PDB file of C-alpha atoms in Angstrom:
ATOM      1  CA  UNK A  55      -8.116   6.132 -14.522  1.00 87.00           C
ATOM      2  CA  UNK A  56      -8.070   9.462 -13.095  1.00 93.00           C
ATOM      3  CA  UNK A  57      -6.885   9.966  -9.464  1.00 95.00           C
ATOM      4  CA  UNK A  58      -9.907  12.516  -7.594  1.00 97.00           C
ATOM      5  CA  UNK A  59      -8.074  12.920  -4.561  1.00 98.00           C
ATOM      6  CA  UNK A  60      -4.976  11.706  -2.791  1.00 97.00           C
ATOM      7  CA  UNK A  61      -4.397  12.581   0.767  1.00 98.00           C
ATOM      8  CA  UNK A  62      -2.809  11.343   4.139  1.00 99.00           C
ATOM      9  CA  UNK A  63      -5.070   9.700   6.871  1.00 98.00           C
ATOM     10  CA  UNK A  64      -4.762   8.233  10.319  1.00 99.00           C
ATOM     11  CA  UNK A  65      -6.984   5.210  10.480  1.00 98.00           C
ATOM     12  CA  UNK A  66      -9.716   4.841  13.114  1.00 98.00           C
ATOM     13  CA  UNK A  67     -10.265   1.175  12.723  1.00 98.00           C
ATOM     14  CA  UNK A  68      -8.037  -1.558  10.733  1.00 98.00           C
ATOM     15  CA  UNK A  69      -8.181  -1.564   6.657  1.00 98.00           C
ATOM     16  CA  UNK A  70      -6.948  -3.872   4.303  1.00 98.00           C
ATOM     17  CA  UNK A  71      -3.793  -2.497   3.014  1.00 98.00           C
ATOM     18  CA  UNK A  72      -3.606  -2.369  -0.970  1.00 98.00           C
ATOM     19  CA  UNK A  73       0.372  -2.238  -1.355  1.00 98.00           C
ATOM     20  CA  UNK A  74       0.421  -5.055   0.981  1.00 98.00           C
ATOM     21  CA  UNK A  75      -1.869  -6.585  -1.828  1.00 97.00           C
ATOM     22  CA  UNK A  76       0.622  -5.565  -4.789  1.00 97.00           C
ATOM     23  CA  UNK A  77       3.875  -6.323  -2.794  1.00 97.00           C
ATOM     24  CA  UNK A  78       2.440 -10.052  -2.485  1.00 97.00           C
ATOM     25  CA  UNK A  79       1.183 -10.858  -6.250  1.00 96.00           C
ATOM     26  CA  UNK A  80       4.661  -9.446  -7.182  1.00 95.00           C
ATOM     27  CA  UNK A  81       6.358 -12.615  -6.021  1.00 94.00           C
ATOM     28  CA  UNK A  82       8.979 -10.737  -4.489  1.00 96.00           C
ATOM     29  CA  UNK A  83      10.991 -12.060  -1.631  1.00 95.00           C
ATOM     30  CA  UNK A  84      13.646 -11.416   1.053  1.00 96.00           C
ATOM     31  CA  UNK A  85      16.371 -11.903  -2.466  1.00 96.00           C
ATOM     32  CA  UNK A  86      14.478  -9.109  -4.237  1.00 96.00           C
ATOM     33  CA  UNK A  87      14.653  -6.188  -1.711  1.00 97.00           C
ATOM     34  CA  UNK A  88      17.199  -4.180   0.076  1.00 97.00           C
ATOM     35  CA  UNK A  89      17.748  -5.553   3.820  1.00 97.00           C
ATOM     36  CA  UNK A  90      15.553  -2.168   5.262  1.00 97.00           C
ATOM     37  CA  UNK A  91      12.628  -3.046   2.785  1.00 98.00           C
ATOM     38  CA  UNK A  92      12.302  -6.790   3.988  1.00 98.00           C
ATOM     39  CA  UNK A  93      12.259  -5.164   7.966  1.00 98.00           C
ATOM     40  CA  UNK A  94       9.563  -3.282   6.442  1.00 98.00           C
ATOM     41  CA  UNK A  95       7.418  -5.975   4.652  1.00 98.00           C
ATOM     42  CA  UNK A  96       8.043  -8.134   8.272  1.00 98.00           C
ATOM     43  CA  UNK A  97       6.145  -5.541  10.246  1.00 98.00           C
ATOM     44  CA  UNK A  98       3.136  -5.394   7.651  1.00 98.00           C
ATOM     45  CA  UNK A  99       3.333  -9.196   7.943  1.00 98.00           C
ATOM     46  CA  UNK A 100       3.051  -9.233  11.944  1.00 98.00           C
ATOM     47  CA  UNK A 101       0.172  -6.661  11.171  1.00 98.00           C
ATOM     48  CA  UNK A 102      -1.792  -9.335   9.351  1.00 98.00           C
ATOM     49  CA  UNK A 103      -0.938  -6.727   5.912  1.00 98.00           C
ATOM     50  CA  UNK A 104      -3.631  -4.718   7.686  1.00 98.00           C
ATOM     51  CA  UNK A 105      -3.506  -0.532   8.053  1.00 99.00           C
ATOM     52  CA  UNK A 106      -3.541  -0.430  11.957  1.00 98.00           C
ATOM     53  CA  UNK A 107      -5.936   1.676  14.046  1.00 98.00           C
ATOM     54  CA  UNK A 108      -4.097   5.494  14.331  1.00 98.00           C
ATOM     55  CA  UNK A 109      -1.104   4.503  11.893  1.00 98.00           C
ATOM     56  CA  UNK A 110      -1.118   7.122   8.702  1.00 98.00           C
ATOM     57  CA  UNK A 111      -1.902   6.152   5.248  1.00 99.00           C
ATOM     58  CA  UNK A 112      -2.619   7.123   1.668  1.00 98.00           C
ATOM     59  CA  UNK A 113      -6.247   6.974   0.730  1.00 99.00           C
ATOM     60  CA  UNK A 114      -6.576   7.838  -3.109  1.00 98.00           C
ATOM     61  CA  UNK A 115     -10.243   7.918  -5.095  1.00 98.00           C
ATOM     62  CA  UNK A 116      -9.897   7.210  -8.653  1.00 96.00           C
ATOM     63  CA  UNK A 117     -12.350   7.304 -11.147  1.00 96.00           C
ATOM     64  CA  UNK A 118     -12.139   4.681 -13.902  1.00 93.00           C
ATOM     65  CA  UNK A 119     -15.562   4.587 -16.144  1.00 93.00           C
ATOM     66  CA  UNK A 120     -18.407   4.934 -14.466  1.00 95.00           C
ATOM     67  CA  UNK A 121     -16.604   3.198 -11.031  1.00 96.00           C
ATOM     68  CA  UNK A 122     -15.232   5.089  -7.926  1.00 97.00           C
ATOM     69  CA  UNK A 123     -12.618   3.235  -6.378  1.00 96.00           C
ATOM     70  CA  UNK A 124     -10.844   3.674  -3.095  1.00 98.00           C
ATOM     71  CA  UNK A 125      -7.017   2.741  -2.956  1.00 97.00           C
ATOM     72  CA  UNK A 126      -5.590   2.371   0.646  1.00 98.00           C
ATOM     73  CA  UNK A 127      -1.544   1.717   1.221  1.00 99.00           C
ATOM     74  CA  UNK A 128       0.534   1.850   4.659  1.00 98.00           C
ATOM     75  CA  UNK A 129       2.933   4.524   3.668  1.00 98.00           C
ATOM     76  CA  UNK A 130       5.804   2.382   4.571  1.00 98.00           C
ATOM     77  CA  UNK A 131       4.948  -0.513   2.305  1.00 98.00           C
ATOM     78  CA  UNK A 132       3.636   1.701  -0.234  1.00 98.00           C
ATOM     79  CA  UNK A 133       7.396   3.135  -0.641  1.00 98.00           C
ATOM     80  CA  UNK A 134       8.678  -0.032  -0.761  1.00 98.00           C
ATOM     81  CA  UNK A 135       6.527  -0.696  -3.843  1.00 97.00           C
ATOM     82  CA  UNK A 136       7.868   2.346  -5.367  1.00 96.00           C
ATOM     83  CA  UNK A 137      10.894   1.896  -4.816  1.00 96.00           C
ATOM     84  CA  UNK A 138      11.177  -1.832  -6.444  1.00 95.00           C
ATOM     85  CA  UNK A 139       8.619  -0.668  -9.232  1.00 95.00           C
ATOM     86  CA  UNK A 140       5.679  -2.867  -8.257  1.00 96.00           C
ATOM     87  CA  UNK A 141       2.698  -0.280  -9.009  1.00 90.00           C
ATOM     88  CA  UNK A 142       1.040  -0.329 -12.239  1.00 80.00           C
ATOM     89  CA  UNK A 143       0.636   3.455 -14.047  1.00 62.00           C
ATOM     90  CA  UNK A 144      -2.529   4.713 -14.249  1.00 46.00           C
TER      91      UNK A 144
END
């Protein structure tokens, strides 16, 4: 995969947030992250694990093959994933 662009928007209607997506196949729970991470994956929870209308996120285009995709992730989730390791490399 090769990343086309990466950059930081505010959302104009509600997305479907794709670290939401990866912190939730991870099996990860309230055991496996720090105290401030779990406040964090609460509030993605009460926002249905949905990028909000005017919140900021990542969108990132990759290219793998002959496909375009289009990677979305709340920043605050998305450094939660970081931080515990969760994101595959491309």
């Amino acid at each position: 995969m090769r990343v086309l662009s990466s950059t930081i928007q505010t959302a104009r209607k509600h997305y479907p947030c794709d670290a939401c997506h990866t912190f939730l196949q991870s099996n990860y729970g309230r055991d496996n992250v720090s105290a401030d991470d779990w406040l964090v994956i609460e509030g993605a929870q009460a926002d249905r694990w949905k990028i909000t209308p005017g919140s900021k996120y990542r969108k990132t285009v990759l290219k793998d093959g002959d496909d375009i995709l289009t990677v979305r992730n709340r920043l605050d989730v998305e450094s939660v994933c970081k931080r515990n390791d969760l994101f595959d490399e491309c």
